[in-house]
Short mmCIF file of C-alpha atoms and ligand atoms in Angstrom, two decimals:
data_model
loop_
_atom_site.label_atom_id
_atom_site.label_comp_id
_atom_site.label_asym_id
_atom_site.label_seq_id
_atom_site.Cartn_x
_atom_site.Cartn_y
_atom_site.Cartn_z
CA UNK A 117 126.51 71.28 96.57
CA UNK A 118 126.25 74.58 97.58
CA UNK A 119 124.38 77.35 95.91
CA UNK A 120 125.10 81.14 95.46
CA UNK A 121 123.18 84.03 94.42
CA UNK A 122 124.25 87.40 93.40
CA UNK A 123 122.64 91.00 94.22
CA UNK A 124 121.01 92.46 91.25
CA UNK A 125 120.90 96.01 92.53
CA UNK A 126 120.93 98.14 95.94
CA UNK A 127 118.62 99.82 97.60
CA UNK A 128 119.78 103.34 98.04
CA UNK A 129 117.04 104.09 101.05
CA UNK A 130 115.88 107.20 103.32
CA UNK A 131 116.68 104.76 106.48
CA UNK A 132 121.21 105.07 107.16
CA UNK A 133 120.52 103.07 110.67
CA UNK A 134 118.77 100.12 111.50
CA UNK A 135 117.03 101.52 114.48
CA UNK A 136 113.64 103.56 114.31
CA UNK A 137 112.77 101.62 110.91
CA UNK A 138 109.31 100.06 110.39
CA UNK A 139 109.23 96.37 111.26
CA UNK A 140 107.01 96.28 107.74
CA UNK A 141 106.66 97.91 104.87
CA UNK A 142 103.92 99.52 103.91
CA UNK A 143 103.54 101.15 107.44
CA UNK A 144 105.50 104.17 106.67
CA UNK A 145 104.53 105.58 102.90
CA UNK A 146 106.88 108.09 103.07
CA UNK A 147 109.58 105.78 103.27
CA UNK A 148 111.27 106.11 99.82
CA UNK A 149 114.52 104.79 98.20
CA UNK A 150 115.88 103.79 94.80
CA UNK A 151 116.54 100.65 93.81
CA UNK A 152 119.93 100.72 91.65
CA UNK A 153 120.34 98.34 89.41
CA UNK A 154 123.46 96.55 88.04
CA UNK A 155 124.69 95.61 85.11
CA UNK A 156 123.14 93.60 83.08
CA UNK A 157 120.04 94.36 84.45
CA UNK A 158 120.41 97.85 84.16
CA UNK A 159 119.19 97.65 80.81
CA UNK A 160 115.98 98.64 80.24
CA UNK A 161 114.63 95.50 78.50
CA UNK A 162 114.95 93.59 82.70
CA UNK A 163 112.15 96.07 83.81
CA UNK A 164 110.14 96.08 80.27
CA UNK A 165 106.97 95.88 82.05
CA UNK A 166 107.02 97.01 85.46
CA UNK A 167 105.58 100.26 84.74
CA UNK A 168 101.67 98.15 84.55
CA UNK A 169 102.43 96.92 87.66
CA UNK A 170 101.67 99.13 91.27
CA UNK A 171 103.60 97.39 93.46
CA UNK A 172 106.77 94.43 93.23
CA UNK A 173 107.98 91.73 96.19
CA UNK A 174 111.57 92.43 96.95
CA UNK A 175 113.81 89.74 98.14
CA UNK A 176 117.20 90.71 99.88
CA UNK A 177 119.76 90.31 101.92
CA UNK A 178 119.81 91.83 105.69
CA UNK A 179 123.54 92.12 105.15
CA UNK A 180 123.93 93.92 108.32
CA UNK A 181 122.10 90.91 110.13
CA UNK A 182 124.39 88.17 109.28
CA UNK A 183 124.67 85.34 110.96
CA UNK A 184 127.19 82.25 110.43
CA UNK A 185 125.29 80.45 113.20
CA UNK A 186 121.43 79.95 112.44
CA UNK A 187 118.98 80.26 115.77
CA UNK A 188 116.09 78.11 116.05
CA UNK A 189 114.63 80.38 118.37
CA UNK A 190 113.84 84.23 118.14
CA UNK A 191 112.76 86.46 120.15
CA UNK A 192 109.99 88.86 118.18
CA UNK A 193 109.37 92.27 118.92
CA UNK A 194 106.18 91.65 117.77
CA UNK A 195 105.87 89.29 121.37
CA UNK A 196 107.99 92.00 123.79
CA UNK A 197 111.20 90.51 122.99
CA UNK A 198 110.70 88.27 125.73
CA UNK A 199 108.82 85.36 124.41
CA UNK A 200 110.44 83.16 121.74
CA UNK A 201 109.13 81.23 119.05
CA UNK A 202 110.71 79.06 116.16
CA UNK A 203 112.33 81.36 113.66
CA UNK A 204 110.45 80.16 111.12
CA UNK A 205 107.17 81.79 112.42
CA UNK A 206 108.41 85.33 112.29
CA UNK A 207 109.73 87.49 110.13
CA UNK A 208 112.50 88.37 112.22
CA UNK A 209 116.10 89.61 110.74
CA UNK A 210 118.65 86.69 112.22
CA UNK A 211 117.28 83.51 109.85
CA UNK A 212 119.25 80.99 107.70
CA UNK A 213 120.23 82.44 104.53
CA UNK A 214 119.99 86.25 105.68
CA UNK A 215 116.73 86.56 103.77
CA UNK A 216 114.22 89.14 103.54
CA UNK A 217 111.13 90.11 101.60
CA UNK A 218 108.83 93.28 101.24
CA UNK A 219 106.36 94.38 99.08
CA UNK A 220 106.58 97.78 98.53
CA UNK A 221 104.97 100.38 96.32
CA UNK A 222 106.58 101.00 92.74
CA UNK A 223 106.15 104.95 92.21
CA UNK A 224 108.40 105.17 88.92
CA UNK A 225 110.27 102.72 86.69
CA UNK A 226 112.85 103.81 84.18
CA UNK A 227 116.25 101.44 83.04
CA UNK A 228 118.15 100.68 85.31
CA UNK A 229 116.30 102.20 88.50
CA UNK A 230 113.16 101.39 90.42
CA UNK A 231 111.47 104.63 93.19
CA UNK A 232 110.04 102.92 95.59
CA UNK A 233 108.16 103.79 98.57
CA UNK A 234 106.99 102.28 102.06
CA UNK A 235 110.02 100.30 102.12
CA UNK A 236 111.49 98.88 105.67
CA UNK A 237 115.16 98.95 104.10
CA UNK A 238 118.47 99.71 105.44
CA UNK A 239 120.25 101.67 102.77
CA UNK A 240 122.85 99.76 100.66
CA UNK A 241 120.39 96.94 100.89
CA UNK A 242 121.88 94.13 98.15
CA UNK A 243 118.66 92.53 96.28
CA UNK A 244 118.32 89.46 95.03
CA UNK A 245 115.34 89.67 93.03
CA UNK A 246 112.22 91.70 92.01
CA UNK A 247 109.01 89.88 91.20
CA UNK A 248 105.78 91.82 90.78
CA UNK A 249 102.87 91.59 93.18
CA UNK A 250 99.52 89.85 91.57
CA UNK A 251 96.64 90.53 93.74
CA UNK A 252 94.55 87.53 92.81
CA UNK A 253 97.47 85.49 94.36
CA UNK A 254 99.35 87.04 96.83
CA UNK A 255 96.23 88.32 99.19
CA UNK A 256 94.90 85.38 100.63
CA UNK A 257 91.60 87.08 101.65
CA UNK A 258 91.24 83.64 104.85
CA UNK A 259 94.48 84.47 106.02
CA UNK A 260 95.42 84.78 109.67
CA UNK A 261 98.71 84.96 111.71
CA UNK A 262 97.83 84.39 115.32
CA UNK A 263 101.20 86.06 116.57
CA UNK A 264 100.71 89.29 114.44
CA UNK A 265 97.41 89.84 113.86
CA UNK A 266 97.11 93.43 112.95
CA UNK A 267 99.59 96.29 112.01
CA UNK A 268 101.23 97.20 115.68
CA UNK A 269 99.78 100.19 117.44
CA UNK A 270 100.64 104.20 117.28
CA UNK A 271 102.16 106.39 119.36
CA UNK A 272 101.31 109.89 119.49
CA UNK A 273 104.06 111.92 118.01
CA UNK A 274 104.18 115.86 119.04
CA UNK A 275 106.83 118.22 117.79
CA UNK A 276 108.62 121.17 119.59
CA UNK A 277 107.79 123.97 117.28
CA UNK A 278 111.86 124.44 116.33
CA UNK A 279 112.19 120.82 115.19
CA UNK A 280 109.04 121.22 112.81
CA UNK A 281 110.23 124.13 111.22
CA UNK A 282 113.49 122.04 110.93
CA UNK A 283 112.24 119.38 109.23
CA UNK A 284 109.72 121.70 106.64
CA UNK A 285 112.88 123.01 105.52
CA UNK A 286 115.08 120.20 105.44
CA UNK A 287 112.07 118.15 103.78
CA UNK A 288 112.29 120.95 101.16
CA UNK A 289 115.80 121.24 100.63
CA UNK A 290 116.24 117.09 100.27
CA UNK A 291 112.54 117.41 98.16
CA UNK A 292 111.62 114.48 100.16
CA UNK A 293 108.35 114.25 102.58
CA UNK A 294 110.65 114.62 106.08
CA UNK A 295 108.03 115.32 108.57
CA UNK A 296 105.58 112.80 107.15
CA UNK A 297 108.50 110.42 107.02
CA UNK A 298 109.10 111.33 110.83
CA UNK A 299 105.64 111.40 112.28
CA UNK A 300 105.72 107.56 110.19
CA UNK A 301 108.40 105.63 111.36
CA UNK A 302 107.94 107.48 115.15
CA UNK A 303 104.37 106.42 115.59
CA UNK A 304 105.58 102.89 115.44
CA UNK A 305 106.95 103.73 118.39
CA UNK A 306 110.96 102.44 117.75
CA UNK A 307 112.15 101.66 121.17
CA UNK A 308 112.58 98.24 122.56
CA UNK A 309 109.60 96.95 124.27
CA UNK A 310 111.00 96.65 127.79
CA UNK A 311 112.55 100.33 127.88
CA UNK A 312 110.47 102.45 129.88
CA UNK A 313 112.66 105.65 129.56
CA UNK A 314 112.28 109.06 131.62
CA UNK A 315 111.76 112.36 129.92
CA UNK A 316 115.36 112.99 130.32
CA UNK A 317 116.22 109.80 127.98
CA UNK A 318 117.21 111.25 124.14
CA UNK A 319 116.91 108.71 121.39
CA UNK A 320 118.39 109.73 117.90
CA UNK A 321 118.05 108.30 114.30
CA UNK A 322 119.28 109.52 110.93
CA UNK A 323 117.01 109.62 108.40
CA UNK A 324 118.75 110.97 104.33
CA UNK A 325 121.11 113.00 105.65
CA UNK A 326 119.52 114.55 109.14
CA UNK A 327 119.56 113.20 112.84
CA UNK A 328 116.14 113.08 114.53
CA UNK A 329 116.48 113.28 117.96
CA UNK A 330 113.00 112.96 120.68
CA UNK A 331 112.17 111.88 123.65
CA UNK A 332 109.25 110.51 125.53
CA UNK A 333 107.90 113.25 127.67
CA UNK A 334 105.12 110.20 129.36
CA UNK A 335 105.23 106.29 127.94
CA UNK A 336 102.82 107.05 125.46
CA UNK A 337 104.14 110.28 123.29
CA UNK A 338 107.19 111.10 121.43
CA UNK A 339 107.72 114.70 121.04
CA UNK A 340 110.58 115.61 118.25
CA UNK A 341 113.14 117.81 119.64
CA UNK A 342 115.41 118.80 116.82
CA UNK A 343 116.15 117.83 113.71
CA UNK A 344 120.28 118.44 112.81
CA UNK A 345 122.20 117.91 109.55
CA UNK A 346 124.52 114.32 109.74
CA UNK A 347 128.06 114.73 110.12
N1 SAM B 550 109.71 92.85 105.45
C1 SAM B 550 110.93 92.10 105.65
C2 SAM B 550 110.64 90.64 105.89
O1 SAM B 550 109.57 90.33 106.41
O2 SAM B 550 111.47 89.82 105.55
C3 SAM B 550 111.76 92.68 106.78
C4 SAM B 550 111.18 92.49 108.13
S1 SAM B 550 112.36 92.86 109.35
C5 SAM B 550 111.48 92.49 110.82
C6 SAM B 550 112.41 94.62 109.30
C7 SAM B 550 113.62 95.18 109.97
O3 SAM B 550 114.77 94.75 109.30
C8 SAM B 550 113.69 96.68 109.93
O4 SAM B 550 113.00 97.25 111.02
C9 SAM B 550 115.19 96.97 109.99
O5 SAM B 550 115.61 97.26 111.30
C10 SAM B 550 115.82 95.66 109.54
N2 SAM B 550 116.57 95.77 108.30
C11 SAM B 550 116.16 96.34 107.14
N3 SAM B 550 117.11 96.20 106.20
C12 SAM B 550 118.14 95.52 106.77
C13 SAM B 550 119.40 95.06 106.31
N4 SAM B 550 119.80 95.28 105.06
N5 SAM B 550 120.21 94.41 107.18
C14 SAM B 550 119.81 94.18 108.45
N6 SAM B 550 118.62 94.58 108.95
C15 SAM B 550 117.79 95.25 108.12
#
C-alpha cells in the first residue's frame, strides 16, 4: 500500500537557485530563512518547546530534484563528479523518495514560524518534519565517513571594491548579513569540479533578491565583481 506524507511548512530561504548553495549546512552561518508553517501547525502549541532547544533536524523534500526513476548509482561532488558510488552512501539530491535532512541552527521560535540559519535550502523548500537535535544522541563522537571525511576545502574569495560597497548596502537595506553570506557560500568554491574556467568565464547566483556575479581571476580565487538587484 502506498504511503503519503504532507509538507508541514516551507522554507522561505536566502538561496532562489540551486547553484552556489552549500552542499551542508552548517558551512555557511549566514545562510538564513524562515520556516513557514501551515495550518494546523501554525499554532503555537506544535512548537511549545522549541525555544530550549539550539538547533532542530529538518526533513524535506528536494522538490526541484525529483526523480520518477531512482539511480543506484551517483556521482558525488564530494568524489569530482566522476567517481560513482551507491546512492545510499551519499547524501546526494537524486534518491528514492526525494528526501533530505539538515540540521540547522534555530535562532528564534514564535507560532507558526521557525528563523533559521546555516541552512543548505532552496527557497520554497516543502518540509516534512522538524525534530530537535539531542547532542547525547545525534553526535556519535567514533564516527567516520571514509568518502567525506572533513568539511570540503576554501577558496579564497576577493572583492572588487564596487561589488563590496554593493553588497554593505544591499546587506543593509535587506537587514540581512550579504557579504558574510557571500564570502560563505563562495569559499565553498560552487563550480563543478571538472570546470577549469579562464578569467574571462562569469558565473552568477541570486542570493534574497540580488545577483552575485565573479569570476576566477587563477583556479584558486574568486573575486566578486558586482552585486545587481534581481529582475
Ligand atoms: N543536508 C541535506 C542532506 O544531506 O540531505 C542536503 C544535502 S544536498 C547535497 C545539498 C544541495 O541540495 C544543495 O547544495 C542544493 O543545491 C540542493 N538543494 C537544496 N534544496 C533543494 C531542493 N528543495 N530541491 C532540490 N535541490 C535542493
Amino acid at each position: 500500500m502506498p504511503y503519503s506524507v504532507s509538507p508541514i511548512g516551507f522554507v522561505r530561504s536566502c538561496f532562489k537557485e540551486k547553484f552556489a548553495i552549500p552542499r551542508q549546512p552548517q558551512l555557511a552561518p549566514a545562510a538564513r530563512g524562515v520556516l513557514e508553517l501551515l495550518a494546523p501547525f501554525d499554532n503555537g502549541d506544535a512548537v511549545q518547546g522549541l525555544e530550549q532547544v539550539s538547533h532542530v533536524w529538518l526533513l524535506f523534500l528536494f522538490h526541484q530534484a525529483l526523480e520518477d526513476k531512482p539511480r543506484l548509482k551517483v556521482r558525488p561532488p564530494r568524489l569530482g563528479g566522476n567517481q560513482s558510488v551507491g546512492v545510499f552512501s551519499t547524501r546526494a539530491t537524486h534518491r528514492p523518495n526525494g528526501i533530505g535532512q539538515s540540521v540547522v541552527k534555530l535562532d528564534k521560535v514564535e507560532a507558526g514560524k521557525l528563523w533559521l540559519s546555516g541552512i543548505d535550502l532552496l527557497d520554497g523548500t516543502p518540509v516534512l518534519d522538524i525534530k530537535p537535535y539531542v547532542p547525547y544522541a545525534d553526535n556519535v563522537a567514533t564516527a567516520y565517513n571514509r568518502i567525506a571525511d572533513s568539511a570540503p576545502l576554501l577558496i579564497k574569495v576577493t572583492w572588487q571594491d564596487q561589488a563590496l560597497a554593493q553588497a554593505h548596502s544591499h546587506g543593509q537595506r535587506l537587514d540581512e548579513p550579504l557579504v558574510e553570506l557571500i564570502d560563505q557560500c563562495l569559499a565553498q568554491d560552487p563550480r563543478p569540479a571538472y570546470q577549469q574556467p579562464g578569467p574571462e568565464r562569469r558565473y552568477g547566483a541570486r542570493f534574497w533578491d540580488v545577483d552575485v556575479h565573479w569570476h576566477y581571476p587563477r583556479s584558486d580565487t574568486i573575486c566578486v565583481l558586482e552585486i545587481v538587484p534581481a529582475d
